[in-house]
Backbone as CSV, one residue per row, in Angstrom:
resi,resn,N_x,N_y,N_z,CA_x,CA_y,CA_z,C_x,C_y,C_z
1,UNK,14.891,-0.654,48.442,14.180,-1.939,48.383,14.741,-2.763,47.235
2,UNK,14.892,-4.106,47.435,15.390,-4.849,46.103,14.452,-5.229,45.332
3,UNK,15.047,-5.225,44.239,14.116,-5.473,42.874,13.578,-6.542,42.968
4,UNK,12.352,-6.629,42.515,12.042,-8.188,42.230,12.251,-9.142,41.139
5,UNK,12.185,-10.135,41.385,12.316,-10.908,40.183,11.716,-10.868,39.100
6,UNK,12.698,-11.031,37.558,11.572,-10.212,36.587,10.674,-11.136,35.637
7,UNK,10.834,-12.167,35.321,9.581,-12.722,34.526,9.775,-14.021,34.910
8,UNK,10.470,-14.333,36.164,9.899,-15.770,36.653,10.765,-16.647,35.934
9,UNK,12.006,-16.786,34.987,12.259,-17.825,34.214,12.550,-17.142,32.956
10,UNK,12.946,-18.048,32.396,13.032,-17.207,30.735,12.224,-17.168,30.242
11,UNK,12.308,-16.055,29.081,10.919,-15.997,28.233,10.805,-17.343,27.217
12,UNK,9.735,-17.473,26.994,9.129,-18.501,25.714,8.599,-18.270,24.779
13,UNK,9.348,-17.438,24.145,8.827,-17.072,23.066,9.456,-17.460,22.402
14,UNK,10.476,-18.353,22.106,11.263,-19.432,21.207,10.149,-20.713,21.245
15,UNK,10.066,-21.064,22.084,8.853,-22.386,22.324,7.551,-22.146,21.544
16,UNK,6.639,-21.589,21.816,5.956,-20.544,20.744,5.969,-20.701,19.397
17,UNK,7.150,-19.876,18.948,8.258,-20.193,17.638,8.149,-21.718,17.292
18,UNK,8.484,-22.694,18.232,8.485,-24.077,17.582,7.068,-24.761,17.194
19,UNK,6.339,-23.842,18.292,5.118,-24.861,18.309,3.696,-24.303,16.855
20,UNK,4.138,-22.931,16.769,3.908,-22.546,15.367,4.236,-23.011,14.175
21,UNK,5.617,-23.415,14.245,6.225,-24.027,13.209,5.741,-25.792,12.507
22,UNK,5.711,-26.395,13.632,5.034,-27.511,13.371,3.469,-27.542,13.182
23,UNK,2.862,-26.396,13.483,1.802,-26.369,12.784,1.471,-25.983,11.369
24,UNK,2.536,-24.931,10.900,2.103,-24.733,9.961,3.015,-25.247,8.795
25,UNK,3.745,-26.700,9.491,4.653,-27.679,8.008,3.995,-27.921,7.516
26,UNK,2.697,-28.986,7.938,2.134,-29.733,7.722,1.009,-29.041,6.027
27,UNK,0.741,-27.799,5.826,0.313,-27.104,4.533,1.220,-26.327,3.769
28,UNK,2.759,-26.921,3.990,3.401,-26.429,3.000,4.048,-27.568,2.482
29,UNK,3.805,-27.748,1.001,3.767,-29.175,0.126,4.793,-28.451,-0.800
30,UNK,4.607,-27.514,-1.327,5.577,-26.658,-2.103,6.795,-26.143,-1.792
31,UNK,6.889,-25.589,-0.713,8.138,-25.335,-0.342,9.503,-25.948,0.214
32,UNK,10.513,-25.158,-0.212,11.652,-25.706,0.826,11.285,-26.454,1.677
33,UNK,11.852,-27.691,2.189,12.244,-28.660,3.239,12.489,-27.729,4.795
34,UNK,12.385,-27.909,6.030,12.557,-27.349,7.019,13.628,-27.926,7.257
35,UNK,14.488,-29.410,7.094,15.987,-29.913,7.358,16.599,-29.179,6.197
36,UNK,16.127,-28.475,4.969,17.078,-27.985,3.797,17.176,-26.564,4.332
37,UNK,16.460,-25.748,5.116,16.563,-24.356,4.881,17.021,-23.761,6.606
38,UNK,17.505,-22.735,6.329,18.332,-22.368,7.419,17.143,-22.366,8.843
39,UNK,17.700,-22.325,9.363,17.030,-21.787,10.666,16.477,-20.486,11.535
40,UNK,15.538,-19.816,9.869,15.405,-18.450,10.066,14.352,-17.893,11.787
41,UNK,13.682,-19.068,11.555,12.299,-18.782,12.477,12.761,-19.103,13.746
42,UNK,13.839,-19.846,14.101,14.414,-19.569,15.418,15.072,-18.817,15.461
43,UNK,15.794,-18.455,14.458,16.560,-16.881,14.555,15.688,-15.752,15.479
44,UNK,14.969,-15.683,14.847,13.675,-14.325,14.890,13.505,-15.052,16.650
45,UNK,12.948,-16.127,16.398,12.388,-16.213,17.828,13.488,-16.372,19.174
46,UNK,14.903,-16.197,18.903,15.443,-15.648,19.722,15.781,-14.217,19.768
47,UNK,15.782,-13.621,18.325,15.859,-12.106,18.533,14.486,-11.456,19.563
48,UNK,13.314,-12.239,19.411,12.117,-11.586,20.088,12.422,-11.759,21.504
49,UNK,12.783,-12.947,22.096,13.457,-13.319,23.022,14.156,-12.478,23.944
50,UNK,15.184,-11.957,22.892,15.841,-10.928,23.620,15.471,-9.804,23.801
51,UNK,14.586,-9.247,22.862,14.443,-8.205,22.819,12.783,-8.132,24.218
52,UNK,12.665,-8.885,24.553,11.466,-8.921,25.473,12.325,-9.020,26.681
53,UNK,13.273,-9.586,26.683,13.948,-9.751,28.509,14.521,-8.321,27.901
54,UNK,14.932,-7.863,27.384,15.411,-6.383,27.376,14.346,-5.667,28.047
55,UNK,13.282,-5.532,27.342,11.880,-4.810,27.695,11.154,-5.126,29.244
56,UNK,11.855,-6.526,29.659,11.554,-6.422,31.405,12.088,-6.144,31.779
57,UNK,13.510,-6.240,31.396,14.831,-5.603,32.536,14.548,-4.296,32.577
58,UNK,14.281,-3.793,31.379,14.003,-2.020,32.206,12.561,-1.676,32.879
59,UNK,11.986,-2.779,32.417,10.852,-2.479,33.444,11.142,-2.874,34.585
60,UNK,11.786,-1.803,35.796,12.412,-2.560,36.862,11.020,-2.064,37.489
61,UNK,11.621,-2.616,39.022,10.634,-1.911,40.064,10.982,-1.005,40.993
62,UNK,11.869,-0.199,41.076,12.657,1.180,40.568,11.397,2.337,39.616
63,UNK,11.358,1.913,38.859,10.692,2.822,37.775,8.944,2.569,37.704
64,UNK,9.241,1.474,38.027,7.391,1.445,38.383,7.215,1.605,39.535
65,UNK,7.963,1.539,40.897,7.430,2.167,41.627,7.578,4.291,41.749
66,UNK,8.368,4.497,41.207,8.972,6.493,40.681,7.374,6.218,39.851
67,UNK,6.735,5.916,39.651,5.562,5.907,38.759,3.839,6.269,39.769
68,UNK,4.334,5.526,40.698,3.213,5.641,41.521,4.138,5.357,43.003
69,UNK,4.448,6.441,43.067,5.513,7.404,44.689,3.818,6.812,45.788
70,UNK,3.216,8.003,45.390,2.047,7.681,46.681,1.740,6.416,47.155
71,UNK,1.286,5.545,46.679,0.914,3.875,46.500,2.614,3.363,47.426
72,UNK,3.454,3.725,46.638,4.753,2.627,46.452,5.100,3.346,48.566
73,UNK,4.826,4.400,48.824,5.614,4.933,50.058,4.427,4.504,51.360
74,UNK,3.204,4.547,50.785,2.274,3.999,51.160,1.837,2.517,52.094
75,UNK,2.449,1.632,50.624,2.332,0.398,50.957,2.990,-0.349,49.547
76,UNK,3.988,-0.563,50.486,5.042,-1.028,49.460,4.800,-2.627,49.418
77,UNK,4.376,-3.210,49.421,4.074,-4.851,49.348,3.000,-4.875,48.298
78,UNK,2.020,-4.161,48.191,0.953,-3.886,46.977,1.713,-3.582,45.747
79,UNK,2.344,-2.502,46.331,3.147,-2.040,44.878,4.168,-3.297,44.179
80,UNK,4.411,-4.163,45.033,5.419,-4.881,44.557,4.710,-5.734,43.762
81,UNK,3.476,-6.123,44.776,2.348,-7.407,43.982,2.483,-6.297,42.452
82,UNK,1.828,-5.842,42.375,1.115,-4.603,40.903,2.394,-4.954,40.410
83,UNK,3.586,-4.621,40.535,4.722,-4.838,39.903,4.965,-6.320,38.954
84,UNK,4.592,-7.179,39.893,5.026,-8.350,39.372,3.837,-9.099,38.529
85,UNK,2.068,-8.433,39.182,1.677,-8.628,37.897,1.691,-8.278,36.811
86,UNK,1.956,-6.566,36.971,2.517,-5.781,35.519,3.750,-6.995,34.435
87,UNK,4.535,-6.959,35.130,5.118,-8.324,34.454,4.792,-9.364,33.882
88,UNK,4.122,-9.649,34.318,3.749,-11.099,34.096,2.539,-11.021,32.799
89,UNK,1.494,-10.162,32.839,0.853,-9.544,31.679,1.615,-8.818,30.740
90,UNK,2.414,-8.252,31.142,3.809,-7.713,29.222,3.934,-8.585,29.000
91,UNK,5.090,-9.907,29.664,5.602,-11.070,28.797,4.386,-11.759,28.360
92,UNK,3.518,-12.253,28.805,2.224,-12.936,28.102,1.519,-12.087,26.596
93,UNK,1.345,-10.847,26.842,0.724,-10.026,26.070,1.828,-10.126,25.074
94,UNK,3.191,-10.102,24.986,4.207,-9.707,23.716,3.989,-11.210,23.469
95,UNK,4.414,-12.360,24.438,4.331,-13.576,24.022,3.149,-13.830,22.595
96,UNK,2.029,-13.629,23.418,0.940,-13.503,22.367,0.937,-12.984,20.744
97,UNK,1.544,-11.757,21.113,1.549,-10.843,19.544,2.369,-11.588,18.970
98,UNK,3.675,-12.147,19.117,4.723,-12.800,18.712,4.125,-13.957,17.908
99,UNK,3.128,-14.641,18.312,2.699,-15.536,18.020,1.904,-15.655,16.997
100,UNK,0.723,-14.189,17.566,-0.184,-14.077,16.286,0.920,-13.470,14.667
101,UNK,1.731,-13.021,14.750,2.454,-12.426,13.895,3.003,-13.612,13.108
102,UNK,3.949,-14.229,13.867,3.963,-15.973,12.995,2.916,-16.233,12.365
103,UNK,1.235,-16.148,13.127,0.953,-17.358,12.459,-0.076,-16.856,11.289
104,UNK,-0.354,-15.543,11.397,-1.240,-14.620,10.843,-0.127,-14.074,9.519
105,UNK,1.173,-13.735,9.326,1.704,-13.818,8.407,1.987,-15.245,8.118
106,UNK,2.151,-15.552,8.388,2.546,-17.875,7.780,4.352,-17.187,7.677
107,UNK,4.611,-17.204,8.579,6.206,-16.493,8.168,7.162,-17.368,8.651
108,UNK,6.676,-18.944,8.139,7.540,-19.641,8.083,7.590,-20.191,6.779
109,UNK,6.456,-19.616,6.269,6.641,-19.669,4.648,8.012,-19.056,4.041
110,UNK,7.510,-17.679,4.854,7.965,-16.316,3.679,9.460,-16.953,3.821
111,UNK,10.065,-17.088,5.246,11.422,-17.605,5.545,11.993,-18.487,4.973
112,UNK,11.133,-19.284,4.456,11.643,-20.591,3.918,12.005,-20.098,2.058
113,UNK,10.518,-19.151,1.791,11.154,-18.404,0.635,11.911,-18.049,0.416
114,UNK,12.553,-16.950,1.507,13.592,-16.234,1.332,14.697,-16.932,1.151
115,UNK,14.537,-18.185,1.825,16.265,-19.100,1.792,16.212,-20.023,0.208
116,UNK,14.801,-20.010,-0.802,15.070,-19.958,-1.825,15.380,-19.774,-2.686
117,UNK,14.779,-18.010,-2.609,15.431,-16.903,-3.759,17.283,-16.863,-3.326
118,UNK,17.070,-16.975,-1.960,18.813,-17.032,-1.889,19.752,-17.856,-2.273
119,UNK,19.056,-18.736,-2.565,19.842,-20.242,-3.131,19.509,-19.786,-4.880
120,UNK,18.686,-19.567,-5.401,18.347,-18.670,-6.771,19.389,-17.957,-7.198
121,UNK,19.479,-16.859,-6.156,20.333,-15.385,-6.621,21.818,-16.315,-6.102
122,UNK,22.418,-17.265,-5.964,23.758,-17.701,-6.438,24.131,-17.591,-7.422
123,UNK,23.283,-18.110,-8.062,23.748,-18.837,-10.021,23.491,-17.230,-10.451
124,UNK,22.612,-16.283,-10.195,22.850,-14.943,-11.053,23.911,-14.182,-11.170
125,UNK,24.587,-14.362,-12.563,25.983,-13.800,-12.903,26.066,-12.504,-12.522
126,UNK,25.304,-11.597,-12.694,25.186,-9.640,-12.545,25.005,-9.753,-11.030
127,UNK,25.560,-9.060,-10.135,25.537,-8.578,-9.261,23.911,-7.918,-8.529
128,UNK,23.164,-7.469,-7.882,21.909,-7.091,-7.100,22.800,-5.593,-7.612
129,UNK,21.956,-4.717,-7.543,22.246,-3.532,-7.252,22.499,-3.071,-6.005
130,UNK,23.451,-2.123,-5.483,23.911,-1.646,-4.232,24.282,-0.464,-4.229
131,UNK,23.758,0.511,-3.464,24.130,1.953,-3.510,25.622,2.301,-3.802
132,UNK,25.900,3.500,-4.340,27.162,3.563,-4.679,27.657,4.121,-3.470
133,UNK,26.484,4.847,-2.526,27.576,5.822,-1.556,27.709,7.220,-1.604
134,UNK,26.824,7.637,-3.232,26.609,8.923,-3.285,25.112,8.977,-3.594
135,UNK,24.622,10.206,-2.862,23.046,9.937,-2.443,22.970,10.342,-3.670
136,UNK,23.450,11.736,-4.421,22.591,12.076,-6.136,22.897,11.240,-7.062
137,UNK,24.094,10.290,-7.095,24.103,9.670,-8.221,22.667,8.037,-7.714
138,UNK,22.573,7.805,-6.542,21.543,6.653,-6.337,20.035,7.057,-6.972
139,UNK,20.280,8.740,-6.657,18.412,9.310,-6.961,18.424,9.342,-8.306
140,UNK,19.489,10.069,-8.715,19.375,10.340,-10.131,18.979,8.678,-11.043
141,UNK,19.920,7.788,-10.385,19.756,6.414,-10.981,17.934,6.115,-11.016
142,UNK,17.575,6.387,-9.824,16.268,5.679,-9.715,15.035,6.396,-10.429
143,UNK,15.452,7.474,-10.243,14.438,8.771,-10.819,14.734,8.293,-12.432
144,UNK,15.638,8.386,-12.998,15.141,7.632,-14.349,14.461,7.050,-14.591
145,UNK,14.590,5.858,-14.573,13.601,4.741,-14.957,12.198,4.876,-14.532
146,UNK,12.065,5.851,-13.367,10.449,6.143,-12.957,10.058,7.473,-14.184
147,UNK,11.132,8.334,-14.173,10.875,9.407,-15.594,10.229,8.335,-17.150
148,UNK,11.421,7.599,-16.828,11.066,7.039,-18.311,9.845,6.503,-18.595
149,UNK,9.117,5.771,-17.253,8.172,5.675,-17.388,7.057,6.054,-17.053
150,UNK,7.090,7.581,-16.570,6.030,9.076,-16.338,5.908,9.085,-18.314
151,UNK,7.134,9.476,-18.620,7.147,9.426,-20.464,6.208,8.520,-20.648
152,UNK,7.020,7.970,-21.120,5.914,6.693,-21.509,4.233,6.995,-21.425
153,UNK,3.840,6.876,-20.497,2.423,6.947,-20.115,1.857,7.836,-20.614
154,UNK,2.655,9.004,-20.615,2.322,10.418,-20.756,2.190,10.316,-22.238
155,UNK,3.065,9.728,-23.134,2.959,9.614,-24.331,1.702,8.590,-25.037
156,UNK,1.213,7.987,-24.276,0.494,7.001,-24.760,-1.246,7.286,-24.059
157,UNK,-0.745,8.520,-22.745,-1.941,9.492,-22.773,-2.198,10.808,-23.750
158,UNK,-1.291,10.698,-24.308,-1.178,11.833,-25.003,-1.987,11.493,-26.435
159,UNK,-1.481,10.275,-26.891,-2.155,9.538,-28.475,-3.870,9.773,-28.062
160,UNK,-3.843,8.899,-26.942,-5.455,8.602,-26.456,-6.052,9.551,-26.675
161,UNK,-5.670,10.751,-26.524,-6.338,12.057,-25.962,-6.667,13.254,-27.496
162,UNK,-5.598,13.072,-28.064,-5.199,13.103,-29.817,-6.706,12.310,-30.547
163,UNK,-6.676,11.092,-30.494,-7.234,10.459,-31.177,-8.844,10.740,-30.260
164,UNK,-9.365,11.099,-29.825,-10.869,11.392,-29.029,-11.259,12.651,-29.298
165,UNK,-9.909,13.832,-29.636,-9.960,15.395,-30.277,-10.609,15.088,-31.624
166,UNK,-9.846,13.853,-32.354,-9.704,13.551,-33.369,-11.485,13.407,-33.987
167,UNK,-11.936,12.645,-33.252,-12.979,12.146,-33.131,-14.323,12.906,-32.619
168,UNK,-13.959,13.419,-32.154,-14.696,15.018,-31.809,-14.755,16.335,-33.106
169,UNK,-13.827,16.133,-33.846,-13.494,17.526,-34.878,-14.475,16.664,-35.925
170,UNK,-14.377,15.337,-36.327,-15.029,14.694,-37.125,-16.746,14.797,-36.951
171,UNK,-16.922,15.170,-35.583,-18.506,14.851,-35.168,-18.773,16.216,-35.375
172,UNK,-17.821,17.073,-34.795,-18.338,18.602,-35.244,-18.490,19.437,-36.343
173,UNK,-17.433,18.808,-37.287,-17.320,18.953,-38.661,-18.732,18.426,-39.780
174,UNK,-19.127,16.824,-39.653,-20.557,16.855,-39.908,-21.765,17.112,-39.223
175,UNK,-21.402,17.973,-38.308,-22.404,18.789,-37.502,-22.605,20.095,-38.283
176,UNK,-21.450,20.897,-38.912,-21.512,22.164,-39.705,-21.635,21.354,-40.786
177,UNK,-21.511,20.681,-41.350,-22.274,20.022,-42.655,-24.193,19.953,-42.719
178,UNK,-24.183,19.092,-41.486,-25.505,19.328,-41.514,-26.318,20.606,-41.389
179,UNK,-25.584,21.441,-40.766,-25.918,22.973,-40.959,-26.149,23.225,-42.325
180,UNK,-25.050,23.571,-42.624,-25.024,24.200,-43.902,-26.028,23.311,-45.095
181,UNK,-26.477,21.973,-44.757,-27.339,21.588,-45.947,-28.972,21.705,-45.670
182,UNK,-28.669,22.045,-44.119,-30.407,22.723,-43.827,-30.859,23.595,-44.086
183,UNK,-29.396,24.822,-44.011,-30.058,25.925,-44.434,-29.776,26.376,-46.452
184,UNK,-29.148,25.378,-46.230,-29.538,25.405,-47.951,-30.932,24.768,-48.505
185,UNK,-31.554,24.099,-48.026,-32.799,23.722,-47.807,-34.187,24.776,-47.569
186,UNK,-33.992,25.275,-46.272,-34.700,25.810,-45.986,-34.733,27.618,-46.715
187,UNK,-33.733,28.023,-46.973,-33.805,29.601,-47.613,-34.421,29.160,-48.644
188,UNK,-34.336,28.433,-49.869,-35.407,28.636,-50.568,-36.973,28.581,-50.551
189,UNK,-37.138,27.897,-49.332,-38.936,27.846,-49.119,-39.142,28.994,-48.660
190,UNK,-37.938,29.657,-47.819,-38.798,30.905,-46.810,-38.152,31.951,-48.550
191,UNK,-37.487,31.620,-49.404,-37.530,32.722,-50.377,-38.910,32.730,-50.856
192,UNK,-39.787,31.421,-51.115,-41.066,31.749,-52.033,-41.960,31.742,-51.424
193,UNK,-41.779,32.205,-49.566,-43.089,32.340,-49.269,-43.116,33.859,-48.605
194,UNK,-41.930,34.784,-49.085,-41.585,36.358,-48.826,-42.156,37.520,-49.432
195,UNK,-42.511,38.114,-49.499,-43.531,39.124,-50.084,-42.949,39.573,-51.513
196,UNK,-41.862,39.952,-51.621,-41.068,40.292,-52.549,-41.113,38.849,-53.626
197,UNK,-41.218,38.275,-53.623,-41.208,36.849,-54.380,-42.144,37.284,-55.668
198,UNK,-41.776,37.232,-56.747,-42.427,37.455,-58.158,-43.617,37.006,-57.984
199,UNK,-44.240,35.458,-57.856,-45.179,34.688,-57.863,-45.964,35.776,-56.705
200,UNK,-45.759,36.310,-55.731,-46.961,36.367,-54.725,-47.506,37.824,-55.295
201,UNK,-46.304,38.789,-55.453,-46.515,40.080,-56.271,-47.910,40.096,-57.551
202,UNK,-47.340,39.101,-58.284,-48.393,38.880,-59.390,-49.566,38.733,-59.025
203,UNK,-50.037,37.845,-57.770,-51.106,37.610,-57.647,-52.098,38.548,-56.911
204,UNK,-51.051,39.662,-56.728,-52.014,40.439,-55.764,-53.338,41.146,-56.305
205,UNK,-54.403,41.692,-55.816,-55.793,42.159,-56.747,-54.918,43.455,-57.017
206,UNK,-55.548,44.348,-58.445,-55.500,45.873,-58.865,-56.211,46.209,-57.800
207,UNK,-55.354,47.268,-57.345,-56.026,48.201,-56.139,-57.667,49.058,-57.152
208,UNK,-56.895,49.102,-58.603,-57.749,50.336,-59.601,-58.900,49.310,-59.652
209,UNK,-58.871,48.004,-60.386,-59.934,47.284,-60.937,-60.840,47.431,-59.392
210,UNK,-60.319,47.348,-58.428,-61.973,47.640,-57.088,-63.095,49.082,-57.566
211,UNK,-61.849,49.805,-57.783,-62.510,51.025,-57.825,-64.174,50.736,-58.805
C-alpha cells in the first residue's frame, strides 16, 4: 500500500518562531537590536523544523500500520484515517511545545544575549579555556580550584569551630571555679555543725554531774 502523505505541507514551526519573536521585542528595551544581532531564533526554528519533518518521515505508515497488523489487515482505510490523524496531532503537539519553550524561556532574550557576550569576548586578550585533549590533565586542572576551595572553607570551618571550643573551655572553666568557691564555703559550716567540733563537745552535759 502507498504511504500517505505526511504532514500536509511543511511544518511551521519557523512561522511560530516569527510570531513569538515579535511579541516578545516589544519588552526588551535593554537589549541588543534584532537588525544588530544574528539570526539565532530562526536558526533554532529551522533546526526544530527539521528535526520534526525528520520525526514524520519515520513515522511512516509502514510502521504504524506493523503496529496495529489486526486493524491495518482488517480495514485498511481506518488505519490510514488513524494514520493521518496520528500525524497531524505530533506536528501540532511539537508545534505547540516549540512554542511554549520560546516563549516560557523569553529565548529571544537569552539569544540576543548570547550575541552580546560574543561581541564582549572579542576585545578579551586571554583566550576562554579549552580542553587540552588529555582527560587527567583537564580533571586535575578543575579539581584544583574546587580543592582549593574545599580548603578554604574547611579552614575557616575549622577557626569557627576552634573559637566555640574556645568558648566552651571558658564556660567550663568558671563552672569549676564556681565549684571550688562553694565548696570552700560550705565545708566550713558543715565543719561547725559536726560532732567532733570543739564548741559542740564543750557543751555537752557531765554524764557524772546527773548522777
Amino acid at each position: 500500500m502507498a504511504e500517505p502523505e505526511k504532514s500536509g505541507g511543511s511544518v511551521s514551526a519557523e512561522s511560530s518562531v516569527d510570531k513569538v519573536d515579535e511579541r516578545g521585542s516589544s519588552r526588551r528595551n535593554d537589549s541588543v537590536k534584532s537588525s544588530q544581532s544574528k539570526p539565532r531564533l530562526k536558526l533554532f526554528g529551522k533546526v526544530m523544523e527539521k528535526s520534526l519533518q525528520w520525526l514524520l518521515d519515520n513515522a511512516s505508515f509502514d510502521r504504524f500500520s506493523h503496529c496495529f497488523q489486526p486493524v491495518s489487515k482488517q480495514n485498511p482505510q481506518l488505519t490510514e484515517a488513524m494514520h493521518k490523524q496520528f500525524i497531524s496531532q505530533l506536528q501540532t503537539l511539537v508545534q505547540r511545545e516549540i512554542s511554549t519553550v520560546i516563549e516560557e524561556g523569553d529565548l529571544q532574550v537569552k539569544l540576543e544575549e548570547l550575541d552580546r557576550l560574543e561581541e564582549l569576548a572579542k576585545d578579551t586578550p586571554r583566550a576562554a579555556w579549552r580542553p587540552s585533549g588529555v582527560p587527567e590533565q583537564d580533571v586535575c586542572s578543575g579539581l584544583v580550584s574546587y580543592y582549593k576551595k574545599q580548603e578554604e572553607y574547611m579552614r575557616i570551618q575549622l577557626k569557627k569551630v576552634q573559637k566555640e571550643n574556645a568558648g566552651l573551655a571558658q564556660k567550663v572553666q568558671a563552672g569549676r571555679e564556681n565549684i571550688t568557691h562553694t565548696e570552700g564555703t560550705v565545708h566550713p559550716k558543715m565543719n561547725r555543725h559536726s560532732p567532733d567540733h570543739p564548741g559542740l563537745t564543750g557543751s555537752q552535759p557531765n554524764s557524772n554531774s546527773l548522777r
